[in-house]
Amino acid sequence: MYKVTGTDPMGRALTFACGTDLQALDKVRELMSRGFRDISVFDPKGQQQGGAAFERTIGLEYD
């Protein structure tokens, strides 16, 4: 399971669970468009990657 974390415009830290890398990519893009900051993605192995870096890496496979 992928976990996407971010801080909303009100300053609350939120975590979202995603079953696949594509779902995590969609969530990262949604959060970016909604003004979230400090977005990170944790893969099933627990490795963390910044949202923008994850989008660049995974987005190339799905665009």
Short mmCIF file of C-alpha atoms in Angstrom, two decimals:
data_model
loop_
_atom_site.label_atom_id
_atom_site.label_comp_id
_atom_site.label_asym_id
_atom_site.label_seq_id
_atom_site.Cartn_x
_atom_site.Cartn_y
_atom_site.Cartn_z
CA MET A 1 0.00 0.00 0.00
CA TYR A 2 1.18 3.49 -0.83
CA LYS A 3 0.67 6.33 1.66
CA VAL A 4 0.49 9.94 0.54
CA THR A 5 0.95 12.61 3.18
CA GLY A 6 0.62 16.36 2.91
CA THR A 7 -0.24 19.55 4.76
CA ASP A 8 -3.48 21.20 3.73
CA PRO A 9 -3.85 24.99 3.32
CA MET A 10 -5.18 25.21 6.91
CA GLY A 11 -1.98 23.60 8.24
CA ARG A 12 -3.38 20.15 9.05
CA ALA A 13 -1.25 17.11 8.24
CA LEU A 14 -3.27 14.45 6.43
CA THR A 15 -2.46 10.92 5.23
CA PHE A 16 -4.18 9.06 2.40
CA ALA A 17 -3.90 5.34 1.65
CA CYS A 18 -3.57 4.29 -1.99
CA GLY A 19 -3.50 0.72 -3.29
CA THR A 20 -1.36 1.26 -6.37
CA ASP A 21 1.30 3.63 -7.65
CA LEU A 22 -1.20 5.04 -10.16
CA GLN A 23 -3.66 5.86 -7.38
CA ALA A 24 -0.86 7.51 -5.42
CA LEU A 25 0.10 9.54 -8.50
CA ASP A 26 -3.51 10.69 -8.92
CA LYS A 27 -3.65 11.67 -5.23
CA VAL A 28 -0.37 13.61 -5.46
CA ARG A 29 -1.68 15.55 -8.45
CA GLU A 30 -5.00 16.21 -6.70
CA LEU A 31 -3.31 17.47 -3.55
CA MET A 32 -0.97 19.72 -5.52
CA SER A 33 -3.93 21.26 -7.33
CA ARG A 34 -5.72 21.83 -3.99
CA GLY A 35 -2.79 23.79 -2.53
CA PHE A 36 -1.31 21.13 -0.25
CA ARG A 37 2.35 21.46 0.65
CA ASP A 38 5.01 19.09 1.99
CA ILE A 39 3.59 16.20 -0.03
CA SER A 40 5.39 12.89 0.39
CA VAL A 41 4.77 9.36 -0.86
CA PHE A 42 5.71 6.22 1.06
CA ASP A 43 5.92 3.09 -1.08
CA PRO A 44 5.01 -0.42 0.18
CA LYS A 45 8.61 -0.92 1.34
CA GLY A 46 8.43 2.24 3.47
CA GLN A 47 10.73 4.35 1.31
CA GLN A 48 9.80 8.02 1.20
CA GLN A 49 9.86 10.24 -1.86
CA GLY A 50 8.73 13.83 -2.29
CA GLY A 51 5.48 14.35 -4.19
CA ALA A 52 7.04 16.22 -7.10
CA ALA A 53 9.82 13.64 -7.48
CA PHE A 54 7.28 10.80 -7.34
CA GLU A 55 5.19 12.54 -10.00
CA ARG A 56 8.22 12.91 -12.27
CA THR A 57 9.28 9.29 -11.77
CA ILE A 58 5.90 7.54 -11.97
CA GLY A 59 4.18 10.09 -14.21
CA LEU A 60 6.50 9.22 -17.08
CA GLU A 61 5.15 5.67 -17.05
CA TYR A 62 1.50 6.73 -17.21
CA ASP A 63 1.47 9.89 -19.34
#
